[in-house]
Amino acid sequence: MSARVMAVWCPDWPAVAAARGGGHGLHLPLAVVGPRGVLACNAVARAVGVRRGLRRREAQFRCPELVVVPADPSRDAVWFEPVVQALDAVVPGIEVLRPGLFVFSATGALRFHGGVEEVVTRVVDAVATAGTECQVGLADELPTAVLGARGSALLEPDGDADYLAGLPVDALVVEPALGDPDELAELVGLLHRLGVRTLGDFAALPLRDVATRFGEAGAVAHRIARAVPWRPPSVTAVPTGSAVEHRCDPPLERVDEAAFLGRRLAGELHAVLAAAGVACLRLSITARVEGGVEVNRVWRCSAPLTPEGTADRLRWQLEGWLTGTAIAGGAGGAVTALVLEPVEVVPAGRVQEGLWGEAGLAEARVHRALVRVQGLLGPESVRVPVQVGGRGPGDRVRSLPYGDAPADPVTHGPWPGALPAPSPSVVWPGPGYRLEIRESRDPGSGVVARVPLAGGVVLRTAAGAPIGVGPRGLLTGRPESVEVTGRRCALVGWSRPWPIDEAWWEPGPGGEPRRPRARMQVVPERAAALLLCCLVGDEAGSWTVEGVYE
C-alpha cells in the first residue's frame, strides 16, 4: 500500500489574511476581489448572498457594507507562514501547495502519534494556536486528500475511488492547486452539457476517449477522478547537486532588498537547472537568521516553476522571516544566508523564445503544460509525432517522448511506390478501434454497428469467393464486396494493388526472409474508405487494414 497523505485546508484563507493585514474585524463582511470578480469571502459575507465568482458591483449590491480588498498573493503567503510554522512542531515534511493549503505524508505521523484521531487532534490544535481554523482530509492519494479536506473526510485505505464517485464534477474547480481553474471550469461545463454529473461518471469513461476529446487537462482530471497513484509528498529532500547558496554580507534586513535578491537568486537557480536540462516541481527554501535560527520551507507545485514563480515564493518567505511572522516566537531578524535547493525535478523540453520575446510566448505556455503533464504522469505520457521518410503511412510518422524529438528528421526522398495523397486519418487501427457501418446506403442513416478491425477483412467476388494477390502482384478476382467481422458491404470503388518490395535483405520478425506486399484502396458502400495490405502470393486473401480514411 502506498504512503497515505493528509491535507490541511484553512477555509477562506485569502479573506482571513486580508482581514489580518488590514486590521478588519471578524464581524465585518469582507471579500477579496481579483480581475474576474470575488475570489474569496468570509462567512459573514456569504450569509448575505456574496459568493465566489460574483462581479464586484453585484457583490456590493447584495451587501452595501461589504469590505472589498484587492487580491495579494504575497499577503496571503506572509500571513500563512505562522500557521505552517505552528504545525512544524507536530509533523515533519510539510509541503505548501498554496497559502491556505498544505499536505504531508501521514504514514510516519500516524505511527508516531498512535492513530488517525490523535494526529487530527494535534493538527487542529496546532493550527488553532496560530488563531486559525482548519479542516483535515486523509486519503491514499494527494488530490483525494485535498478534496476530502473540504468535507473533513478521513478515508480508510483503498477508499479513494468510492469517495470520489459520489462527488459532483464541480469539485474539480474548487481547488486551484490541482490544476488551471480556467481549463478545469471549461472542462466541467462541457461535462455538464454531455450529461456527466459526478466524478464516478467521469471516471467510468475510457481513458483513450477522454484524452482524445478533452486533451491534457481532461486526462489529468480523469486521473484525479479515478484515484490513480499520484506524486506523493516527500519527507526528506533529495540532493540534486543544483542548490544555489548566497551569504548575505551585510545581513539582509529590508523587504525591498529581499525582492531584488530573490529575482537574482531565482535567475541563478534556473540557469543551473536549464544547463542540466531539468525543471523544478518542488523547491526547498532555507534561511539562517541572526541568532542561530534556521528556518526552512518546501513549496510543491503542479506545474514546473518559472524564474518569476521562484522569485515570488522566495520574496514571500523572506518577508515573513524578516518580520518574524514566520519564525517561532515571533522574533524576526536579519537573514545571513539563503539556500535554494530543488527537491524534485523532471526532464525539460526545448523551448525557443522569439527574437523579440513575444513570438515564443505561446510555445513557452505549451511547453510548460506538456512538461507539467510529464511531471505528473511520467516522461512517456506525452509523446509527439515526428515526420520521417517512408513509403507507407505508418512509416512517415514516428512517436517520440516530448523533449526527445530529433532536431532534423530525415524526410527527403525519393520514395518510389509511396502512398499517394491524401493519407489515411487513422493508421494501423488498434484493437480498440471500431469501424462504423451504416444501416443503409443513405449517408444520413443511423449507425447499426461499430465493428473491430483487429481480425482483418476479406475481399470477395460477386460469387462470394475470397480474393487475394497472386505471385505477379495481380488480384485473383474482381472485388465486389468487403467483409468486416462477418458484415459484408458492397464496394463502390477500388484501386488496383501496387506491390512493395523493400528491405528484402533484412530478416523478417520470425527470422524468415521478408516477402513483398501489395497495397490497395477500397471504398465500401456503407463505411469509410480503407487502405488494405496483403502479402504477394497469398491467394487466400488475408488482408489487414493499414489505414482508414474517416
XYZ file of N, CA, C and O in Angstrom, residues 291-432:
568
model
N 21.227 35.102 15.224
C 20.833 34.462 16.473
C 20.889 32.950 16.378
O 20.564 32.258 17.342
N 21.271 32.420 15.181
C 21.423 30.983 15.025
C 20.174 30.232 14.623
O 20.183 29.003 14.581
N 19.082 30.938 14.338
C 17.844 30.272 13.946
C 17.898 29.920 12.459
O 18.291 30.743 11.623
N 17.546 28.693 12.132
C 17.470 28.262 10.731
C 16.047 27.822 10.430
O 15.477 27.005 11.158
N 15.457 28.399 9.395
C 14.085 28.089 9.017
C 14.076 27.555 7.598
O 14.921 27.919 6.763
N 13.108 26.674 7.330
C 13.031 26.014 6.027
C 11.579 25.874 5.617
O 10.699 25.693 6.457
N 11.343 25.972 4.329
C 10.010 25.743 3.796
C 10.134 25.070 2.443
O 11.016 25.392 1.646
N 9.239 24.080 2.169
C 9.196 23.374 0.889
C 7.925 23.775 0.160
O 6.820 23.669 0.720
N 8.083 24.237 -1.064
C 6.942 24.598 -1.915
C 6.764 23.509 -2.968
O 7.713 23.139 -3.667
N 5.543 23.008 -3.065
C 5.201 21.979 -4.049
C 4.301 22.601 -5.109
O 3.330 23.277 -4.778
N 4.586 22.368 -6.386
C 3.840 22.993 -7.482
C 3.367 21.917 -8.443
O 4.070 20.931 -8.693
N 2.161 22.117 -8.997
C 1.655 21.181 -10.000
C 2.323 21.402 -11.350
O 2.398 20.484 -12.161
N 2.805 22.615 -11.614
C 3.491 22.936 -12.857
C 4.938 23.305 -12.533
O 5.229 23.795 -11.437
N 5.865 23.059 -13.450
C 7.258 23.434 -13.190
C 7.394 24.919 -12.892
O 6.742 25.763 -13.515
N 8.229 25.223 -11.932
C 8.427 26.610 -11.526
C 9.136 27.399 -12.610
O 10.080 26.917 -13.246
N 8.713 28.628 -12.801
C 9.401 29.579 -13.662
C 10.289 30.466 -12.796
O 10.145 30.492 -11.561
N 11.223 31.209 -13.381
C 12.023 32.143 -12.567
C 11.151 33.131 -11.809
O 11.447 33.464 -10.661
N 10.060 33.599 -12.427
C 9.181 34.538 -11.739
C 8.478 33.870 -10.564
O 8.348 34.460 -9.482
N 8.019 32.625 -10.754
C 7.373 31.914 -9.665
C 8.318 31.635 -8.517
O 7.950 31.740 -7.340
N 9.558 31.282 -8.826
C 10.550 31.057 -7.773
C 10.844 32.339 -7.020
O 10.939 32.356 -5.783
N 10.998 33.456 -7.743
C 11.279 34.739 -7.095
C 10.123 35.156 -6.191
O 10.343 35.681 -5.089
N 8.876 34.927 -6.617
C 7.720 35.281 -5.786
C 7.725 34.492 -4.487
O 7.531 35.056 -3.395
N 7.944 33.196 -4.568
C 7.924 32.380 -3.357
C 9.064 32.741 -2.416
O 8.888 32.766 -1.189
N 10.225 33.029 -2.978
C 11.342 33.438 -2.133
C 11.060 34.784 -1.470
O 11.359 34.984 -0.277
N 10.444 35.693 -2.200
C 10.114 37.004 -1.617
C 9.086 36.856 -0.501
O 9.204 37.490 0.550
N 8.072 36.020 -0.709
C 7.072 35.804 0.332
C 7.723 35.260 1.603
O 7.418 35.698 2.716
N 8.612 34.288 1.423
C 9.255 33.692 2.596
C 10.146 34.700 3.319
O 10.130 34.792 4.545
N 10.917 35.452 2.554
C 11.823 36.411 3.183
C 11.055 37.487 3.939
O 11.466 37.914 5.026
N 9.919 37.911 3.386
C 9.126 38.924 4.088
C 8.640 38.389 5.428
O 8.660 39.094 6.444
N 8.190 37.123 5.445
C 7.754 36.542 6.707
C 8.900 36.341 7.680
O 8.748 36.558 8.891
N 10.051 35.953 7.183
C 11.188 35.724 8.059
C 11.766 37.026 8.595
O 12.217 37.099 9.736
N 11.784 38.059 7.776
C 12.339 39.331 8.232
C 11.458 40.001 9.276
O 11.943 40.648 10.198
N 10.136 39.844 9.117
C 9.227 40.469 10.076
C 8.956 39.604 11.291
O 8.355 40.066 12.270
N 9.378 38.359 11.238
C 9.189 37.478 12.377
C 7.880 36.725 12.381
O 7.660 35.897 13.267
N 6.976 36.972 11.420
C 5.692 36.271 11.421
C 5.851 34.797 11.076
O 4.956 34.001 11.348
N 6.980 34.417 10.454
C 7.171 33.029 10.047
C 8.111 32.278 10.967
O 8.468 31.146 10.678
N 8.550 32.888 12.075
C 9.527 32.259 12.962
C 8.885 32.025 14.312
O 8.171 32.885 14.827
N 9.117 30.837 14.838
C 8.542 30.515 16.145
C 9.003 31.538 17.174
O 10.176 31.882 17.251
N 8.076 32.031 17.954
C 8.395 33.056 18.945
C 8.148 34.452 18.444
O 8.113 35.398 19.225
N 7.997 34.616 17.100
C 7.682 35.924 16.542
C 8.832 36.903 16.550
O 8.629 38.094 16.329
N 10.046 36.446 16.783
C 11.200 37.351 16.805
C 11.883 37.311 15.451
O 12.546 36.340 15.117
N 11.685 38.347 14.667
C 12.329 38.405 13.374
C 13.788 38.793 13.497
O 14.316 39.047 14.576
N 14.448 38.845 12.370
C 15.852 39.209 12.382
C 16.405 39.249 10.989
O 15.752 38.836 10.022
N 17.620 39.760 10.882
C 18.274 39.860 9.585
C 18.684 38.470 9.103
O 19.081 37.603 9.880
N 18.579 38.267 7.797
C 18.928 36.985 7.184
C 20.399 37.021 6.798
O 20.852 37.931 6.098
N 21.157 36.012 7.260
C 22.596 35.965 6.989
C 22.958 35.034 5.847
O 24.037 35.166 5.266
N 22.081 34.067 5.503
C 22.386 33.127 4.418
C 21.088 32.560 3.863
O 20.099 32.403 4.595
N 21.102 32.260 2.574
C 19.952 31.688 1.883
C 20.406 30.497 1.046
O 21.488 30.523 0.442
N 19.568 29.459 0.996
C 19.849 28.287 0.169
C 18.578 27.923 -0.588
O 17.523 27.713 0.028
N 18.665 27.877 -1.906
C 17.585 27.389 -2.761
C 17.990 26.023 -3.290
O 19.039 25.891 -3.934
N 17.170 25.020 -3.027
C 17.516 23.657 -3.437
C 16.319 22.987 -4.095
O 15.255 22.868 -3.478
N 16.438 22.542 -5.362
C 15.342 21.794 -5.992
C 15.228 20.410 -5.371
O 16.204 19.659 -5.307
N 14.033 20.078 -4.898
C 13.803 18.788 -4.251
C 13.349 17.740 -5.260
O 13.685 16.575 -5.145
N 12.576 18.161 -6.253
C 12.097 17.242 -7.284
C 12.191 17.927 -8.634
O 11.753 19.068 -8.792
N 12.765 17.240 -9.607
C 12.930 17.798 -10.941
C 12.415 16.795 -11.957
O 12.316 15.593 -11.691
N 12.070 17.312 -13.132
C 11.636 16.484 -14.251
C 12.398 16.934 -15.483
O 12.853 18.070 -15.559
N 12.564 16.046 -16.475
C 13.215 16.472 -17.711
C 12.436 17.592 -18.377
O 11.206 17.581 -18.411
N 13.154 18.553 -18.900
C 12.527 19.702 -19.564
C 12.784 19.620 -21.054
O 13.881 19.265 -21.493
N 11.757 19.959 -21.843
C 11.921 20.004 -23.291
C 12.597 21.284 -23.727
O 12.994 22.126 -22.927
N 12.748 21.420 -25.021
C 13.412 22.601 -25.557
C 12.390 23.638 -25.990
O 11.432 23.317 -26.686
N 12.584 24.883 -25.576
C 11.699 25.984 -25.942
C 12.551 27.098 -26.536
O 13.523 27.532 -25.922
N 12.223 27.520 -27.736
C 12.956 28.593 -28.384
C 12.122 29.860 -28.325
O 11.057 29.945 -28.947
N 12.548 30.844 -27.559
C 11.817 32.098 -27.466
C 11.970 32.906 -28.754
O 12.930 32.735 -29.504
N 11.025 33.782 -28.998
C 11.085 34.622 -30.177
C 12.195 35.652 -30.086
O 12.734 35.941 -29.012
N 12.549 36.218 -31.217
C 13.645 37.176 -31.253
C 13.353 38.377 -30.367
O 14.229 38.881 -29.662
N 12.085 38.835 -30.359
C 11.701 39.987 -29.542
C 10.903 39.574 -28.307
O 10.341 40.405 -27.633
N 10.837 38.277 -28.031
C 10.167 37.825 -26.819
C 8.756 37.348 -27.056
O 8.386 36.278 -26.607
N 7.948 38.116 -27.816
C 6.541 37.776 -27.894
C 6.281 36.576 -28.790
O 5.301 35.868 -28.597
N 7.143 36.311 -29.770
C 6.865 35.246 -30.723
C 6.910 33.874 -30.079
O 6.254 32.948 -30.525
N 7.685 33.718 -29.007
C 7.809 32.407 -28.384
C 6.960 32.206 -27.161
O 7.053 31.161 -26.528
N 6.118 33.186 -26.817
C 5.356 33.055 -25.578
C 4.339 31.926 -25.664
O 4.140 31.188 -24.700
N 3.657 31.802 -26.798
C 2.670 30.733 -26.936
C 3.346 29.361 -26.833
O 2.840 28.453 -26.180
N 4.509 29.211 -27.495
C 5.226 27.950 -27.408
C 5.692 27.684 -25.984
O 5.689 26.531 -25.530
N 6.074 28.727 -25.270
C 6.506 28.541 -23.887
C 5.355 28.052 -23.022
O 5.541 27.193 -22.151
N 4.155 28.591 -23.241
C 2.998 28.131 -22.463
C 2.686 26.675 -22.772
O 2.372 25.889 -21.873
N 2.763 26.302 -24.054
C 2.522 24.906 -24.422
C 3.587 24.007 -23.795
O 3.290 22.918 -23.283
N 4.830 24.468 -23.850
C 5.919 23.687 -23.263
C 5.687 23.456 -21.777
O 5.848 22.337 -21.270
N 5.283 24.501 -21.051
C 5.064 24.346 -19.615
C 3.934 23.355 -19.344
O 4.000 22.566 -18.404
N 2.885 23.407 -20.184
C 1.775 22.469 -19.988
C 2.217 21.027 -20.231
O 1.864 20.122 -19.471
N 3.004 20.804 -21.277
C 3.456 19.445 -21.579
C 4.416 18.929 -20.521
O 4.336 17.766 -20.108
N 5.331 19.779 -20.076
C 6.260 19.357 -19.032
C 5.519 19.080 -17.736
O 5.873 18.173 -16.974
N 4.463 19.839 -17.487
C 3.659 19.603 -16.284
C 3.036 18.213 -16.332
O 3.052 17.467 -15.350
N 2.473 17.834 -17.498
C 1.874 16.509 -17.614
C 2.939 15.428 -17.458
O 2.713 14.391 -16.825
N 4.137 15.652 -18.039
C 5.207 14.683 -17.865
C 5.596 14.541 -16.403
O 5.905 13.438 -15.940
N 5.581 15.658 -15.681
C 5.913 15.579 -14.268
C 4.883 14.804 -13.481
O 5.215 14.133 -12.499
N 3.604 14.861 -13.911
C 2.553 14.157 -13.193
C 2.438 12.698 -13.614
O 2.230 11.818 -12.774
N 2.584 12.424 -14.913
C 2.307 11.088 -15.439
C 3.537 10.339 -15.894
O 3.443 9.154 -16.211
N 4.697 11.013 -15.962
C 5.906 10.348 -16.423
C 6.320 10.830 -17.804
O 5.491 11.312 -18.590
N 7.616 10.707 -18.148
C 8.102 11.210 -19.444
C 7.424 10.570 -20.649
O 7.227 11.216 -21.665
N 7.040 9.277 -20.535
C 6.435 8.594 -21.673
C 4.974 8.976 -21.874
O 4.359 8.572 -22.856
N 4.393 9.733 -20.945
C 2.970 10.053 -21.044
C 2.680 11.088 -22.116
O 1.545 11.186 -22.577
N 3.669 11.887 -22.501
C 3.481 12.917 -23.532
C 4.382 12.562 -24.703
O 5.612 12.612 -24.585
N 3.784 12.177 -25.799
C 4.538 11.805 -26.993
C 4.120 12.727 -28.135
O 2.952 13.110 -28.239
N 5.070 13.061 -28.960
C 4.811 13.970 -30.072
C 5.137 13.254 -31.380
O 6.083 12.461 -31.458
N 4.356 13.503 -32.431
C 4.662 12.889 -33.728
C 5.787 13.641 -34.432
O 5.841 14.874 -34.407
N 6.671 12.897 -35.038
C 7.799 13.459 -35.784
C 7.745 12.908 -37.197
O 7.672 11.691 -37.393
N 7.760 13.791 -38.180
C 7.685 13.361 -39.568
C 9.032 12.819 -40.016
O 10.072 13.459 -39.855
N 9.014 11.610 -40.577
C 10.216 10.979 -41.110
C 9.896 10.465 -42.507
O 8.766 10.559 -42.969
N 10.895 9.930 -43.156
C 10.687 9.432 -44.511
C 10.116 8.027 -44.519
O 10.252 7.272 -43.560
N 9.450 7.648 -45.620
C 8.905 6.312 -45.739
C 7.870 6.230 -46.830
O 7.383 7.247 -47.324
N 7.513 4.990 -47.211
C 6.538 4.797 -48.276
C 5.114 4.685 -47.737
O 4.183 5.206 -48.320
N 4.961 3.978 -46.637
C 3.634 3.781 -46.087
C 3.262 4.842 -45.080
O 4.114 5.567 -44.556
N 1.964 4.951 -44.748
C 1.536 5.964 -43.768
C 2.107 5.718 -42.384
O 2.379 6.653 -41.642
N 2.302 4.446 -42.015
C 2.881 4.159 -40.713
C 4.369 4.430 -40.642
O 4.927 4.515 -39.545
N 5.030 4.557 -41.798
C 6.471 4.817 -41.819
C 6.800 6.300 -41.790
O 7.934 6.671 -41.477
N 5.829 7.146 -42.133
C 6.125 8.573 -42.297
C 6.097 9.356 -40.990
O 6.611 10.467 -40.934
N 5.492 8.809 -39.966
C 5.385 9.498 -38.680
C 5.853 8.553 -37.587
O 5.463 7.382 -37.556
N 6.702 9.069 -36.719
C 7.188 8.289 -35.584
C 6.858 9.048 -34.306
O 6.991 10.273 -34.242
N 6.432 8.320 -33.273
C 6.062 8.923 -31.996
C 7.231 8.834 -31.025
O 7.776 7.745 -30.791
N 7.623 10.002 -30.468
C 8.733 10.069 -29.526
C 8.295 10.828 -28.272
O 7.414 11.678 -28.329
N 8.897 10.522 -27.110
C 8.587 11.313 -25.908
C 8.919 12.778 -26.111
O 9.912 13.124 -26.775
N 8.081 13.656 -25.561
C 8.297 15.091 -25.701
C 9.662 15.468 -25.120
O 10.008 15.106 -24.006
N 10.439 16.209 -25.897
C 11.784 16.588 -25.495
C 12.859 15.739 -26.127
O 14.028 16.117 -26.134
N 12.490 14.552 -26.707
C 13.462 13.665 -27.343
C 13.397 13.707 -28.854
O 14.059 12.929 -29.518
N 12.540 14.583 -29.405
C 12.374 14.625 -30.856
C 13.667 15.085 -31.526
O 14.330 16.006 -31.050
N 14.082 14.434 -32.622
C 15.302 14.869 -33.318
C 15.143 16.259 -33.906
O 14.046 16.655 -34.310
N 16.223 16.997 -33.926
C 16.168 18.370 -34.425
C 15.960 18.408 -35.937
O 15.246 19.261 -36.450
N 16.572 17.475 -36.671
C 16.485 17.480 -38.134
C 16.091 16.086 -38.627
O 16.955 15.302 -39.056
N 14.816 15.722 -38.551
C 14.401 14.407 -39.033
C 14.576 14.291 -40.542
O 14.440 15.270 -41.278
N 14.876 13.071 -40.983
C 15.100 12.825 -42.405
C 13.751 12.624 -43.083
O 13.039 11.661 -42.800
N 13.397 13.542 -43.960
C 12.118 13.442 -44.667
C 12.290 13.412 -46.185
O 11.321 13.163 -46.898
N 13.508 13.671 -46.658
C 13.686 13.753 -48.109
C 13.671 12.360 -48.723
O 14.002 11.365 -48.084
N 13.310 12.276 -49.962
C 13.174 11.024 -50.687
C 14.261 10.862 -51.733
O 15.393 11.274 -51.495
N 13.910 10.329 -52.881
C 12.549 9.917 -53.264
C 12.154 8.580 -52.631
O 13.003 7.824 -52.175
N 10.825 8.332 -52.624
C 10.287 7.091 -52.075
C 9.418 6.441 -53.150
O 8.211 6.608 -53.168
N 10.008 5.673 -54.060
C 9.204 5.016 -55.113
C 8.164 4.088 -54.502
O 8.449 3.347 -53.559
N 6.957 4.137 -55.036
C 5.885 3.303 -54.524
C 5.213 3.846 -53.284
O 4.449 3.127 -52.627
N 5.489 5.117 -52.944
C 4.885 5.693 -51.741
C 3.386 5.873 -51.931
O 2.887 6.032 -53.046
N 2.654 5.858 -50.825
C 1.212 6.041 -50.867
C 0.889 7.455 -51.333
O 1.387 8.426 -50.770
N 0.045 7.622 -52.344
C -0.300 8.969 -52.810
C -1.220 9.681 -51.830
O -1.885 9.062 -51.002
N -1.255 10.999 -51.944
C -2.142 11.800 -51.102
C -3.593 11.580 -51.544
O -3.854 11.276 -52.706
N -4.554 11.742 -50.614
C -4.395 12.082 -49.198
C -4.059 10.850 -48.367
O -4.401 9.731 -48.738
N -3.413 11.078 -47.228
C -3.059 9.976 -46.345
C -4.248 9.599 -45.471
O -5.132 10.417 -45.214
N -4.297 8.361 -44.979
C -5.390 7.958 -44.079
C -5.367 8.761 -42.784
O -4.298 9.147 -42.292
N -6.536 9.017 -42.240
C -6.608 9.748 -40.969
C -6.313 8.854 -39.782
O -5.902 9.331 -38.726
N -6.527 7.548 -39.913
C -6.213 6.575 -38.857
C -5.264 5.543 -39.453
O -5.582 4.923 -40.468
N -4.093 5.359 -38.828
C -3.067 4.453 -39.339
C -2.959 3.250 -38.419
O -2.889 3.395 -37.190
N -2.913 2.042 -39.012
C -2.811 0.785 -38.258
C -3.789 0.778 -37.091
O -3.392 0.831 -35.934
N -5.086 0.729 -37.336
C -6.069 0.758 -36.233
C -5.816 -0.375 -35.251
O -5.635 -1.530 -35.624
N -5.790 -0.018 -33.970
C -5.516 -0.991 -32.935
C -6.763 -1.757 -32.520
O -7.852 -1.585 -33.078
N -6.619 -2.622 -31.489
C -7.766 -3.426 -31.048
C -8.935 -2.580 -30.555
O -10.069 -3.017 -30.607
N -8.651 -1.361 -30.063
C -9.737 -0.535 -29.540
C -10.510 0.219 -30.610
O -11.530 0.850 -30.299
